[in-house]
mmCIF file of C-alpha atoms in Angstrom:
data_model
loop_
_atom_site.group_PDB
_atom_site.id
_atom_site.type_symbol
_atom_site.label_atom_id
_atom_site.label_comp_id
_atom_site.label_asym_id
_atom_site.label_seq_id
_atom_site.Cartn_x
_atom_site.Cartn_y
_atom_site.Cartn_z
ATOM 1 C CA MET F 1 104.350 -167.546 -258.162
ATOM 2 C CA LYS F 2 102.567 -167.233 -254.865
ATOM 3 C CA THR F 3 104.685 -167.479 -251.743
ATOM 4 C CA ARG F 4 103.421 -170.223 -249.486
ATOM 5 C CA LYS F 5 102.724 -169.032 -245.972
ATOM 6 C CA THR F 6 104.700 -170.634 -243.196
ATOM 7 C CA ALA F 7 102.554 -172.917 -241.086
ATOM 8 C CA ILE F 8 102.351 -172.106 -237.376
ATOM 9 C CA PRO F 9 101.012 -174.202 -234.480
ATOM 10 C CA LEU F 10 97.320 -174.036 -233.642
ATOM 11 C CA ALA F 11 98.067 -172.842 -230.098
ATOM 12 C CA GLN F 12 100.090 -169.910 -231.434
ATOM 13 C CA THR F 13 97.321 -169.041 -233.893
ATOM 14 C CA LEU F 14 94.715 -169.046 -231.129
ATOM 15 C CA ARG F 15 96.941 -166.927 -228.880
ATOM 16 C CA GLN F 16 97.411 -164.348 -231.644
ATOM 17 C CA GLN F 17 93.698 -164.208 -232.338
ATOM 18 C CA LEU F 18 92.990 -163.944 -228.619
ATOM 19 C CA LEU F 19 95.462 -161.063 -228.350
ATOM 20 C CA TRP F 20 93.777 -159.202 -231.206
ATOM 21 C CA ILE F 21 90.305 -159.803 -229.774
ATOM 22 C CA GLY F 22 91.438 -158.725 -226.305
ATOM 23 C CA SER F 23 93.052 -155.555 -227.673
ATOM 24 C CA VAL F 24 89.882 -154.621 -229.569
ATOM 25 C CA LEU F 25 87.705 -155.317 -226.527
ATOM 26 C CA ALA F 26 89.990 -153.316 -224.216
ATOM 27 C CA LEU F 27 90.022 -150.373 -226.632
ATOM 28 C CA GLY F 28 86.231 -150.573 -226.949
ATOM 29 C CA PHE F 29 85.808 -150.634 -223.169
ATOM 30 C CA LEU F 30 88.066 -147.607 -222.747
ATOM 31 C CA ILE F 31 86.249 -145.632 -225.447
ATOM 32 C CA LEU F 32 82.873 -146.535 -223.944
ATOM 33 C CA ILE F 33 83.878 -145.595 -220.410
ATOM 34 C CA PHE F 34 85.558 -142.378 -221.594
ATOM 35 C CA SER F 35 82.345 -141.410 -223.385
ATOM 36 C CA LEU F 36 80.307 -142.238 -220.298
ATOM 37 C CA GLY F 37 82.683 -140.155 -218.166
ATOM 38 C CA ILE F 38 82.275 -137.114 -220.400
ATOM 39 C CA TYR F 39 78.510 -137.562 -220.436
ATOM 40 C CA SER F 40 78.436 -137.864 -216.640
ATOM 41 C CA ALA F 41 80.533 -134.740 -216.267
ATOM 42 C CA ASP F 42 78.173 -132.831 -218.560
ATOM 43 C CA THR F 43 75.129 -133.895 -216.569
ATOM 44 C CA LEU F 44 76.835 -133.235 -213.231
ATOM 45 C CA SER F 45 76.045 -129.501 -213.366
ATOM 46 C CA ASP F 46 72.351 -130.234 -213.956
ATOM 47 C CA LYS F 47 72.294 -132.575 -210.976
ATOM 48 C CA LEU F 48 73.923 -129.952 -208.761
ATOM 49 C CA MET F 49 71.386 -127.368 -209.865
ATOM 50 C CA TRP F 50 68.522 -129.714 -209.025
ATOM 51 C CA LEU F 51 70.018 -130.372 -205.595
ATOM 52 C CA GLU F 52 70.196 -126.638 -204.952
ATOM 53 C CA ALA F 53 66.624 -126.272 -206.220
ATOM 54 C CA GLU F 54 65.432 -128.999 -203.874
ATOM 55 C CA SER F 55 67.077 -127.223 -200.944
ATOM 56 C CA VAL F 56 65.205 -124.021 -201.875
ATOM 57 C CA VAL F 57 61.744 -125.548 -202.338
ATOM 58 C CA SER F 58 62.126 -127.499 -199.126
ATOM 59 C CA GLN F 59 62.121 -124.203 -197.203
ATOM 60 C CA SER F 60 58.981 -122.345 -196.192
ATOM 61 C CA PRO F 61 57.577 -119.957 -198.789
ATOM 62 C CA ASP F 62 57.701 -117.196 -196.161
ATOM 63 C CA GLN F 63 61.472 -117.392 -195.908
ATOM 64 C CA PRO F 64 63.477 -115.119 -198.190
ATOM 65 C CA LEU F 65 65.032 -116.678 -201.299
ATOM 66 C CA PRO F 66 68.830 -117.074 -201.375
ATOM 67 C CA ARG F 67 70.825 -114.147 -202.760
ATOM 68 C CA THR F 68 74.493 -115.198 -202.653
ATOM 69 C CA PRO F 69 77.191 -114.550 -205.300
ATOM 70 C CA GLY F 70 77.178 -118.244 -206.208
ATOM 71 C CA MET F 71 73.443 -118.938 -205.973
ATOM 72 C CA SER F 72 70.344 -116.727 -206.325
ATOM 73 C CA ALA F 73 66.635 -117.496 -206.749
ATOM 74 C CA TRP F 74 63.867 -115.308 -208.194
ATOM 75 C CA ARG F 75 60.106 -115.723 -208.458
ATOM 76 C CA GLN F 76 59.672 -113.298 -211.332
ATOM 77 C CA TRP F 77 61.983 -113.000 -214.319
ATOM 78 C CA GLN F 78 61.473 -109.255 -214.316
ATOM 79 C CA ASN F 79 63.140 -109.122 -210.908
ATOM 80 C CA VAL F 80 66.291 -110.808 -212.153
ATOM 81 C CA PRO F 81 69.163 -108.331 -212.570
ATOM 82 C CA LEU F 82 69.307 -106.883 -216.046
ATOM 83 C CA ASP F 83 72.817 -108.137 -216.749
ATOM 84 C CA LEU F 84 71.644 -111.719 -216.122
ATOM 85 C CA GLN F 85 68.507 -111.245 -218.191
ATOM 86 C CA GLN F 86 70.672 -110.270 -221.144
ATOM 87 C CA VAL F 87 72.726 -113.451 -220.800
ATOM 88 C CA PHE F 88 69.874 -115.974 -221.045
ATOM 89 C CA ASP F 89 67.162 -116.318 -223.671
ATOM 90 C CA ILE F 90 64.054 -117.718 -221.938
ATOM 91 C CA SER F 91 61.657 -117.397 -224.830
ATOM 92 C CA ASN F 92 61.384 -121.181 -225.183
ATOM 93 C CA LEU F 93 62.148 -122.085 -221.585
ATOM 94 C CA GLN F 94 59.800 -124.679 -220.039
ATOM 95 C CA PRO F 95 59.547 -125.799 -216.385
ATOM 96 C CA GLY F 96 62.338 -128.248 -215.667
ATOM 97 C CA ASP F 97 64.640 -126.868 -218.420
ATOM 98 C CA SER F 98 68.112 -125.574 -217.718
ATOM 99 C CA LEU F 99 70.457 -123.261 -219.611
ATOM 100 C CA GLU F 100 74.216 -122.916 -219.467
ATOM 101 C CA THR F 101 76.489 -120.157 -220.757
ATOM 102 C CA GLU F 102 79.902 -118.597 -220.278
ATOM 103 C CA GLN F 103 80.818 -114.931 -219.921
ATOM 104 C CA ARG F 104 83.540 -112.585 -218.721
ATOM 105 C CA ASN F 105 82.723 -110.947 -215.391
ATOM 106 C CA ALA F 106 83.548 -107.422 -214.263
ATOM 107 C CA SER F 107 87.028 -108.413 -213.115
ATOM 108 C CA GLY F 108 87.804 -109.823 -216.532
ATOM 109 C CA ASN F 109 87.687 -113.484 -215.538
ATOM 110 C CA TYR F 110 85.527 -116.092 -217.227
ATOM 111 C CA GLU F 111 82.701 -117.685 -215.316
ATOM 112 C CA TYR F 112 79.998 -120.278 -216.006
ATOM 113 C CA LEU F 113 76.334 -119.376 -215.426
ATOM 114 C CA TYR F 114 73.534 -121.933 -215.026
ATOM 115 C CA LEU F 115 69.793 -121.184 -215.101
ATOM 116 C CA LEU F 116 67.158 -123.662 -213.893
ATOM 117 C CA PHE F 117 63.442 -122.924 -214.269
ATOM 118 C CA ILE F 118 61.077 -124.895 -212.040
ATOM 119 C CA GLU F 119 57.442 -124.599 -211.032
ATOM 120 C CA ASP F 120 56.657 -125.638 -207.448
ATOM 121 C CA PRO F 121 53.131 -125.929 -205.949
ATOM 122 C CA ARG F 122 54.166 -123.939 -202.865
ATOM 123 C CA HIS F 123 56.606 -121.429 -204.308
ATOM 124 C CA GLY F 124 55.140 -121.134 -207.765
ATOM 125 C CA LYS F 125 57.639 -120.237 -210.486
ATOM 126 C CA LEU F 126 61.301 -120.131 -209.500
ATOM 127 C CA TYR F 127 64.338 -119.039 -211.514
ATOM 128 C CA LEU F 128 67.545 -120.389 -209.969
ATOM 129 C CA ILE F 129 70.792 -118.909 -211.241
ATOM 130 C CA SER F 130 74.186 -120.368 -210.295
ATOM 131 C CA ARG F 131 77.536 -118.845 -211.226
ATOM 132 C CA HIS F 132 81.007 -120.295 -210.730
ATOM 133 C CA PRO F 133 84.501 -119.256 -211.848
ATOM 134 C CA ALA F 134 85.549 -121.081 -215.017
ATOM 135 C CA ASP F 135 88.882 -122.250 -213.581
ATOM 136 C CA GLN F 136 87.166 -123.917 -210.605
ATOM 137 C CA VAL F 137 84.671 -125.682 -212.860
ATOM 138 C CA GLU F 138 87.364 -126.871 -215.255
ATOM 139 C CA ASN F 139 89.566 -128.101 -212.403
ATOM 140 C CA ALA F 140 86.662 -129.949 -210.852
ATOM 141 C CA PHE F 141 85.709 -131.385 -214.255
ATOM 142 C CA GLY F 142 89.310 -132.511 -214.877
ATOM 143 C CA ASP F 143 89.611 -134.143 -211.466
ATOM 144 C CA PHE F 144 86.302 -135.910 -211.920
ATOM 145 C CA LEU F 145 87.197 -137.129 -215.408
ATOM 146 C CA SER F 146 90.688 -138.308 -214.365
ATOM 147 C CA GLU F 147 89.313 -140.209 -211.394
ATOM 148 C CA THR F 148 86.598 -141.752 -213.553
ATOM 149 C CA LEU F 149 89.018 -142.827 -216.275
ATOM 150 C CA LEU F 150 91.497 -144.232 -213.755
ATOM 151 C CA GLN F 151 88.842 -146.333 -212.105
ATOM 152 C CA ALA F 152 87.529 -147.349 -215.529
ATOM 153 C CA ALA F 153 90.999 -148.417 -216.673
ATOM 154 C CA LEU F 154 91.583 -150.470 -213.527
ATOM 155 C CA PHE F 155 88.155 -152.045 -213.854
ATOM 156 C CA THR F 156 88.812 -152.832 -217.527
ATOM 157 C CA LEU F 157 92.188 -154.409 -216.763
ATOM 158 C CA VAL F 158 90.700 -156.588 -214.048
ATOM 159 C CA ILE F 159 87.844 -157.721 -216.306
ATOM 160 C CA MET F 160 90.183 -158.381 -219.253
ATOM 161 C CA LEU F 161 92.577 -160.314 -217.020
ATOM 162 C CA ILE F 162 89.731 -162.506 -215.810
ATOM 163 C CA ILE F 163 88.537 -163.021 -219.408
ATOM 164 C CA PHE F 164 92.048 -163.899 -220.584
ATOM 165 C CA LEU F 165 92.553 -166.374 -217.765
ATOM 166 C CA VAL F 166 89.218 -168.062 -218.477
ATOM 167 C CA ILE F 167 89.844 -168.242 -222.237
ATOM 168 C CA ALA F 168 93.421 -169.478 -221.704
ATOM 169 C CA TRP F 169 92.109 -172.243 -219.450
ATOM 170 C CA VAL F 170 89.474 -173.160 -222.049
ATOM 171 C CA LEU F 171 92.073 -173.199 -224.836
ATOM 172 C CA ARG F 172 94.409 -175.376 -222.815
ATOM 173 C CA ARG F 173 91.617 -177.829 -222.109
ATOM 174 C CA THR F 174 90.625 -177.726 -225.780
ATOM 175 C CA LEU F 175 94.171 -178.311 -227.082
ATOM 176 C CA GLU F 176 94.881 -181.234 -224.758
ATOM 177 C CA PRO F 177 92.916 -183.718 -226.922
ATOM 178 C CA LEU F 178 94.680 -182.394 -230.032
ATOM 179 C CA SER F 179 98.052 -183.005 -228.352
ATOM 180 C CA LEU F 180 96.944 -186.540 -227.528
ATOM 181 C CA LEU F 181 95.890 -187.013 -231.156
ATOM 182 C CA SER F 182 99.274 -185.729 -232.356
ATOM 183 C CA GLU F 183 101.135 -188.133 -230.046
ATOM 184 C CA TRP F 184 98.892 -191.000 -231.154
ATOM 185 C CA ALA F 185 99.494 -190.106 -234.832
ATOM 186 C CA GLY F 186 103.255 -190.191 -234.216
ATOM 187 C CA GLN F 187 102.918 -193.629 -232.659
ATOM 188 C CA LEU F 188 100.756 -194.686 -235.605
ATOM 189 C CA LYS F 189 103.525 -193.599 -237.964
ATOM 190 C CA THR F 190 106.313 -195.481 -236.209
ATOM 191 C CA HIS F 191 104.405 -198.456 -234.732
ATOM 192 C CA PRO F 192 101.128 -198.810 -236.679
ATOM 193 C CA ARG F 193 100.309 -202.217 -235.167
ATOM 194 C CA GLU F 194 100.618 -200.930 -231.598
ATOM 195 C CA ALA F 195 98.569 -197.714 -232.050
ATOM 196 C CA THR F 196 95.165 -199.346 -231.664
ATOM 197 C CA ASP F 197 93.833 -197.663 -228.517
ATOM 198 C CA ILE F 198 91.535 -194.822 -229.628
ATOM 199 C CA GLN F 199 89.983 -193.183 -226.562
ATOM 200 C CA PHE F 200 89.864 -189.398 -226.931
ATOM 201 C CA PRO F 201 87.469 -187.165 -224.964
ATOM 202 C CA ILE F 202 86.031 -185.644 -228.184
ATOM 203 C CA THR F 203 83.881 -187.696 -230.533
ATOM 204 C CA GLU F 204 85.140 -185.982 -233.701
ATOM 205 C CA LEU F 205 88.747 -186.752 -232.757
ATOM 206 C CA ASN F 206 87.865 -190.423 -232.298
ATOM 207 C CA GLN F 207 86.299 -190.430 -235.773
ATOM 208 C CA LEU F 208 89.344 -188.711 -237.267
ATOM 209 C CA ALA F 209 91.698 -191.153 -235.510
ATOM 210 C CA ARG F 210 89.734 -194.144 -236.837
ATOM 211 C CA GLN F 211 89.879 -192.735 -240.363
ATOM 212 C CA LEU F 212 93.633 -192.215 -240.046
ATOM 213 C CA GLN F 213 94.060 -195.732 -238.714
ATOM 214 C CA GLU F 214 91.970 -197.195 -241.520
ATOM 215 C CA GLY F 215 93.971 -195.222 -244.092
ATOM 216 C CA VAL F 216 97.307 -196.339 -242.660
ATOM 217 C CA SER F 217 96.090 -199.940 -242.446
ATOM 218 C CA HIS F 218 94.967 -199.796 -246.075
ATOM 219 C CA VAL F 219 98.302 -198.363 -247.244
ATOM 220 C CA GLN F 220 100.178 -200.924 -245.165
ATOM 221 C CA ALA F 221 98.112 -203.768 -246.627
ATOM 222 C CA VAL F 222 98.744 -202.477 -250.166
ATOM 223 C CA ASN F 223 102.477 -202.252 -249.489
ATOM 224 C CA GLU F 224 102.537 -205.752 -248.057
ATOM 225 C CA ARG F 225 100.657 -207.108 -251.074
ATOM 226 C CA GLU F 226 103.046 -205.254 -253.369
ATOM 227 C CA GLN F 227 106.083 -206.634 -251.577
ATOM 228 C CA GLN F 228 104.647 -210.142 -251.631
ATOM 229 C CA PHE F 229 103.865 -209.822 -255.334
ATOM 230 C CA LEU F 230 107.342 -208.576 -256.166
ATOM 231 C CA LYS F 231 108.916 -211.262 -254.023
ATOM 232 C CA HIS F 232 106.869 -214.082 -255.503
ATOM 233 C CA ALA F 233 107.017 -212.797 -259.060
ATOM 234 C CA SER F 234 110.776 -212.287 -258.961
ATOM 235 C CA HIS F 235 111.299 -215.636 -257.273
ATOM 236 C CA GLU F 236 109.103 -217.496 -259.766
ATOM 237 C CA LEU F 237 110.829 -215.801 -262.697
ATOM 238 C CA ARG F 238 114.272 -216.969 -261.627
ATOM 239 C CA THR F 239 113.762 -220.571 -262.699
ATOM 240 C CA PRO F 240 112.360 -219.962 -266.215
ATOM 241 C CA LEU F 241 114.904 -217.206 -266.765
ATOM 242 C CA ALA F 242 117.679 -219.559 -265.756
ATOM 243 C CA VAL F 243 116.352 -222.132 -268.239
ATOM 244 C CA VAL F 244 116.193 -219.491 -270.976
ATOM 245 C CA GLN F 245 119.693 -218.345 -270.093
ATOM 246 C CA ALA F 246 121.100 -221.856 -270.282
ATOM 247 C CA SER F 247 119.331 -222.533 -273.559
ATOM 248 C CA LEU F 248 120.617 -219.309 -275.067
ATOM 249 C CA ASP F 249 124.138 -220.134 -273.925
ATOM 250 C CA THR F 250 123.860 -223.463 -275.721
ATOM 251 C CA LEU F 251 122.467 -221.794 -278.847
ATOM 252 C CA GLN F 252 125.275 -219.250 -278.767
ATOM 253 C CA VAL F 253 127.855 -222.032 -278.882
ATOM 254 C CA GLN F 254 125.967 -223.930 -281.590
ATOM 255 C CA THR F 255 125.367 -220.886 -283.813
ATOM 256 C CA ALA F 256 128.796 -219.380 -283.488
ATOM 257 C CA ASN F 257 130.005 -217.851 -286.756
ATOM 258 C CA THR F 258 126.584 -218.311 -288.393
ATOM 259 C CA VAL F 259 123.839 -215.967 -289.511
ATOM 260 C CA ALA F 260 121.755 -216.817 -286.424
ATOM 261 C CA SER F 261 124.480 -215.749 -283.986
ATOM 262 C CA ARG F 262 123.439 -212.078 -283.993
ATOM 263 C CA PRO F 263 119.777 -212.552 -282.889
ATOM 264 C CA VAL F 264 120.907 -215.164 -280.386
ATOM 265 C CA ASN F 265 123.366 -212.699 -278.879
ATOM 266 C CA ARG F 266 120.632 -210.048 -278.654
ATOM 267 C CA ALA F 267 118.302 -212.510 -276.943
ATOM 268 C CA LEU F 268 121.086 -213.493 -274.560
ATOM 269 C CA LYS F 269 121.684 -209.861 -273.638
ATOM 270 C CA ALA F 270 117.952 -209.323 -273.102
ATOM 271 C CA SER F 271 117.870 -212.416 -270.902
ATOM 272 C CA ASN F 272 120.760 -211.060 -268.854
ATOM 273 C CA ARG F 273 118.900 -207.790 -268.343
ATOM 274 C CA MET F 274 115.783 -209.696 -267.294
ATOM 275 C CA MET F 275 117.862 -211.608 -264.756
ATOM 276 C CA GLN F 276 119.281 -208.355 -263.409
ATOM 277 C CA LEU F 277 115.824 -206.785 -263.218
ATOM 278 C CA SER F 278 114.448 -209.833 -261.446
ATOM 279 C CA GLU F 279 117.262 -209.738 -258.901
ATOM 280 C CA ALA F 280 116.702 -205.996 -258.383
ATOM 281 C CA LEU F 281 112.978 -206.457 -257.797
ATOM 282 C CA LEU F 282 113.584 -209.338 -255.424
ATOM 283 C CA TRP F 283 116.133 -207.231 -253.545
ATOM 284 C CA LEU F 284 113.657 -204.343 -253.320
ATOM 285 C CA ALA F 285 110.936 -206.671 -252.002
ATOM 286 C CA ARG F 286 113.125 -207.956 -249.177
ATOM 287 C CA GLU F 287 112.853 -206.101 -245.874
ATOM 288 C CA SER F 288 116.402 -206.978 -244.857
ATOM 289 C CA ASN F 289 119.299 -204.549 -245.161
ATOM 290 C CA LYS F 290 121.403 -207.001 -247.141
ATOM 291 C CA THR F 291 123.514 -205.070 -249.634
ATOM 292 C CA ILE F 292 124.634 -205.975 -253.147
ATOM 293 C CA PRO F 293 128.427 -206.124 -253.544
ATOM 294 C CA GLN F 294 130.153 -203.383 -255.495
ATOM 295 C CA ILE F 295 132.289 -204.280 -258.495
ATOM 296 C CA SER F 296 134.259 -202.420 -261.117
ATOM 297 C CA VAL F 297 132.132 -201.176 -264.033
ATOM 298 C CA ASP F 298 133.179 -199.677 -267.376
ATOM 299 C CA PRO F 299 130.656 -196.810 -267.808
ATOM 300 C CA HIS F 300 131.554 -196.301 -271.491
ATOM 301 C CA ALA F 301 130.767 -199.862 -272.471
ATOM 302 C CA LEU F 302 127.652 -200.009 -270.300
ATOM 303 C CA CYS F 303 126.179 -196.746 -271.677
ATOM 304 C CA ASP F 304 127.029 -197.718 -275.259
ATOM 305 C CA GLN F 305 125.253 -201.023 -274.805
ATOM 306 C CA LEU F 306 122.139 -199.525 -273.165
ATOM 307 C CA ILE F 307 121.843 -196.740 -275.759
ATOM 308 C CA SER F 308 122.175 -199.290 -278.547
ATOM 309 C CA ASP F 309 119.493 -201.476 -276.961
ATOM 310 C CA HIS F 310 117.004 -198.577 -276.757
ATOM 311 C CA ARG F 311 117.769 -196.836 -280.052
ATOM 312 C CA TYR F 312 114.824 -198.622 -281.684
ATOM 313 C CA LEU F 313 112.504 -196.376 -279.625
ATOM 314 C CA LEU F 314 113.713 -193.384 -281.668
ATOM 315 C CA GLU F 315 113.093 -194.848 -285.117
ATOM 316 C CA GLY F 316 111.209 -192.404 -287.323
ATOM 317 C CA ARG F 317 111.732 -189.523 -284.889
ATOM 318 C CA ASP F 318 114.017 -186.512 -285.196
ATOM 319 C CA THR F 319 115.806 -187.267 -281.930
ATOM 320 C CA GLN F 320 119.493 -188.009 -281.264
ATOM 321 C CA ILE F 321 121.351 -189.291 -278.216
ATOM 322 C CA SER F 322 124.707 -187.909 -277.085
ATOM 323 C CA GLN F 323 126.732 -189.113 -274.133
ATOM 324 C CA HIS F 324 129.470 -187.483 -272.070
ATOM 325 C CA ILE F 325 131.302 -189.982 -269.868
ATOM 326 C CA LEU F 326 133.782 -188.228 -267.571
ATOM 327 C CA THR F 327 135.122 -191.196 -265.609
ATOM 328 C CA PRO F 328 136.812 -194.365 -266.920
ATOM 329 C CA GLU F 329 135.672 -196.641 -264.064
ATOM 330 C CA LEU F 330 133.010 -196.932 -261.355
ATOM 331 C CA ILE F 331 133.065 -199.081 -258.223
ATOM 332 C CA ILE F 332 129.366 -199.584 -257.718
ATOM 333 C CA GLU F 333 126.455 -202.050 -257.459
ATOM 334 C CA GLU F 334 126.555 -203.083 -261.129
ATOM 335 C CA PRO F 335 123.115 -204.809 -261.423
ATOM 336 C CA LEU F 336 121.283 -201.890 -259.836
ATOM 337 C CA LEU F 337 123.246 -199.316 -261.814
ATOM 338 C CA THR F 338 122.268 -201.157 -264.995
ATOM 339 C CA VAL F 339 118.594 -201.109 -264.044
ATOM 340 C CA VAL F 340 118.765 -197.400 -263.135
ATOM 341 C CA LEU F 341 120.549 -196.373 -266.349
ATOM 342 C CA ALA F 342 118.276 -198.535 -268.496
ATOM 343 C CA ASN F 343 115.148 -196.943 -267.026
ATOM 344 C CA LEU F 344 116.534 -193.415 -267.320
ATOM 345 C CA ILE F 345 117.442 -193.960 -270.979
ATOM 346 C CA ARG F 346 114.163 -195.736 -271.770
ATOM 347 C CA ASN F 347 112.137 -192.981 -270.095
ATOM 348 C CA ALA F 348 113.992 -190.270 -272.035
ATOM 349 C CA CYS F 349 113.520 -192.107 -275.346
ATOM 350 C CA GLN F 350 109.832 -192.809 -274.789
ATOM 351 C CA HIS F 351 108.891 -189.304 -273.663
ATOM 352 C CA SER F 352 111.292 -187.163 -275.648
ATOM 353 C CA GLY F 353 110.285 -184.648 -278.265
ATOM 354 C CA PRO F 354 112.391 -183.671 -281.269
ATOM 355 C CA GLY F 355 115.891 -182.634 -280.340
ATOM 356 C CA ASN F 356 118.868 -184.075 -278.478
ATOM 357 C CA ILE F 357 118.950 -186.440 -275.487
ATOM 358 C CA SER F 358 122.054 -185.809 -273.419
ATOM 359 C CA LEU F 359 123.506 -188.372 -271.004
ATOM 360 C CA GLN F 360 126.214 -187.106 -268.656
ATOM 361 C CA LEU F 361 127.971 -189.434 -266.218
ATOM 362 C CA ASN F 362 130.842 -188.858 -263.817
ATOM 363 C CA SER F 363 132.128 -190.363 -260.575
ATOM 364 C CA HIS F 364 129.377 -188.658 -258.579
ATOM 365 C CA GLY F 365 126.262 -189.463 -260.594
ATOM 366 C CA VAL F 366 124.416 -189.497 -263.883
ATOM 367 C CA SER F 367 122.025 -187.024 -265.482
ATOM 368 C CA VAL F 368 119.763 -187.524 -268.516
ATOM 369 C CA THR F 369 118.272 -184.443 -270.183
ATOM 370 C CA ASN F 370 115.671 -184.563 -272.941
ATOM 371 C CA PRO F 371 113.106 -182.252 -274.567
ATOM 372 C CA ALA F 372 109.805 -183.264 -273.011
ATOM 373 C CA GLU F 373 107.039 -184.353 -275.341
ATOM 374 C CA THR F 374 103.738 -182.441 -275.071
ATOM 375 C CA HIS F 375 100.524 -184.019 -276.286
ATOM 376 C CA GLN F 376 97.563 -181.967 -277.466
ATOM 377 C CA HIS F 377 95.163 -183.771 -275.141
ATOM 378 C CA ASN F 378 97.569 -183.423 -272.228
ATOM 379 C CA PRO F 379 99.538 -180.147 -272.227
ATOM 380 C CA GLU F 380 101.598 -181.290 -269.227
ATOM 381 C CA PRO F 381 104.662 -183.316 -270.262
ATOM 382 C CA GLY F 382 104.911 -186.608 -268.427
ATOM 383 C CA PHE F 383 107.481 -189.214 -267.460
ATOM 384 C CA GLY F 384 107.422 -192.976 -267.415
ATOM 385 C CA LEU F 385 106.697 -195.422 -264.679
ATOM 386 C CA GLY F 386 110.304 -196.613 -264.881
ATOM 387 C CA LEU F 387 111.346 -193.576 -262.854
ATOM 388 C CA GLN F 388 109.308 -194.885 -259.945
ATOM 389 C CA LEU F 389 111.482 -198.013 -259.924
ATOM 390 C CA VAL F 390 114.567 -195.774 -260.087
ATOM 391 C CA GLU F 391 113.290 -193.811 -257.122
ATOM 392 C CA ARG F 392 112.674 -196.971 -255.090
ATOM 393 C CA ILE F 393 116.197 -198.244 -255.797
ATOM 394 C CA CYS F 394 117.719 -194.877 -254.850
ATOM 395 C CA GLN F 395 115.771 -194.756 -251.602
ATOM 396 C CA LYS F 396 117.001 -198.169 -250.522
ATOM 397 C CA LEU F 397 120.609 -197.587 -251.600
ATOM 398 C CA GLY F 398 120.781 -194.096 -250.086
ATOM 399 C CA TRP F 399 121.291 -192.494 -253.485
ATOM 400 C CA GLN F 400 119.688 -189.182 -254.384
ATOM 401 C CA PHE F 401 117.163 -189.031 -257.195
ATOM 402 C CA HIS F 402 115.880 -185.771 -258.712
ATOM 403 C CA PHE F 403 113.458 -185.123 -261.540
ATOM 404 C CA CYS F 404 112.558 -181.635 -262.724
ATOM 405 C CA LEU F 405 110.627 -180.208 -265.638
ATOM 406 C CA ASP F 406 111.371 -176.642 -266.683
ATOM 407 C CA ARG F 407 110.180 -175.066 -269.933
ATOM 408 C CA ASN F 408 109.596 -178.464 -271.589
ATOM 409 C CA ILE F 409 113.062 -179.702 -270.656
ATOM 410 C CA ALA F 410 113.072 -182.824 -268.474
ATOM 411 C CA VAL F 411 116.100 -183.633 -266.333
ATOM 412 C CA ALA F 412 116.408 -186.898 -264.395
ATOM 413 C CA SER F 413 119.460 -187.149 -262.141
ATOM 414 C CA VAL F 414 120.837 -189.815 -259.806
ATOM 415 C CA TYR F 415 123.715 -189.122 -257.408
ATOM 416 C CA TRP F 416 125.413 -191.998 -255.640
ATOM 417 C CA ASN F 417 128.295 -189.892 -254.348
ATOM 418 C CA ARG F 418 127.014 -186.317 -254.064
ATOM 419 C CA PRO F 419 129.926 -183.847 -254.019
ATOM 420 C CA ALA F 420 130.152 -181.447 -251.102
ATOM 421 C CA PRO F 421 128.790 -177.932 -251.881
#
């Protein structure tokens, strides 16, 4: 079974995504600037050599070329000291090219050597050689790179802060209409007739709000029609049921101790159940909180009677009913309890497969367990519409109704006095 992910608010989701995007962008900026810093440091030596070359060619050709330990210039490669000629390979050297190498000097210290070959109209060919101690170059390179990265990091932080502030402002402005829609939906849930003003700054939200309002109005109209139907139907049934009841009472007296007394008694019991069902439906259709008085009920006699009334549903089927009554008396709403028990038993009998139907009742509630019937055309076992009536009664009385289906075993339970865990 897959574990359902916990839902989180949209604002939190957007903040998390923004954090991830910002982290990736910041890391990308740092990598880019670090790469640019290294590239700039590598090209810095070439730029310095060109600056030194420009200072040489700007002088008069009659002036002697510089011959210092750090910088020397030569017009002919043959005139370059032999030790420097052995360091550089100029076989493929073209005007404007530069070479770089590292060697150990006479004192045993490492130094960097740079060669730049240029061709000037006034001076002709020039070979400029620059040499610097390795530790000075590395220190200068490190200082340059540190300063570059520090400035890059500060620049990145400033840019990212500005981006975050702008996006946060945009998100807040974007979520404001959604918050208004959420508040309006809450008002629509509690006061559907008052939540008629639909004026959101986003067209799609207005369309969604109208669809929600139309859906709620449709459901409300259906519920009102259902309540009116139940109210009228139950009210209209009271008179003919009362006539039938009175007639059956008369027949019961007239057919006492005769062969016809048994079917008359069954009809009288069925009429009583119809009266109870009609009263229950009428009570459900009312919007008032008027309660039905509680009276003393014998659960043994009531369950025996209801099981006997519904045993005909099991004719020709390999199904039995067993009951376990653990309390001798209940103080409860007797008409509604009768309707609930009758529907639970009828549902179990109608949708039970071969096996045993178990009814367990105590002072806290009742539970009916049956093997669920599986049809070839519908592999999912079902349950009857009577359980919907049971659920409606439980909701209005404050009882707890549970129905579960596990491995083709159906369990319908009603608790009117749930014990503490």
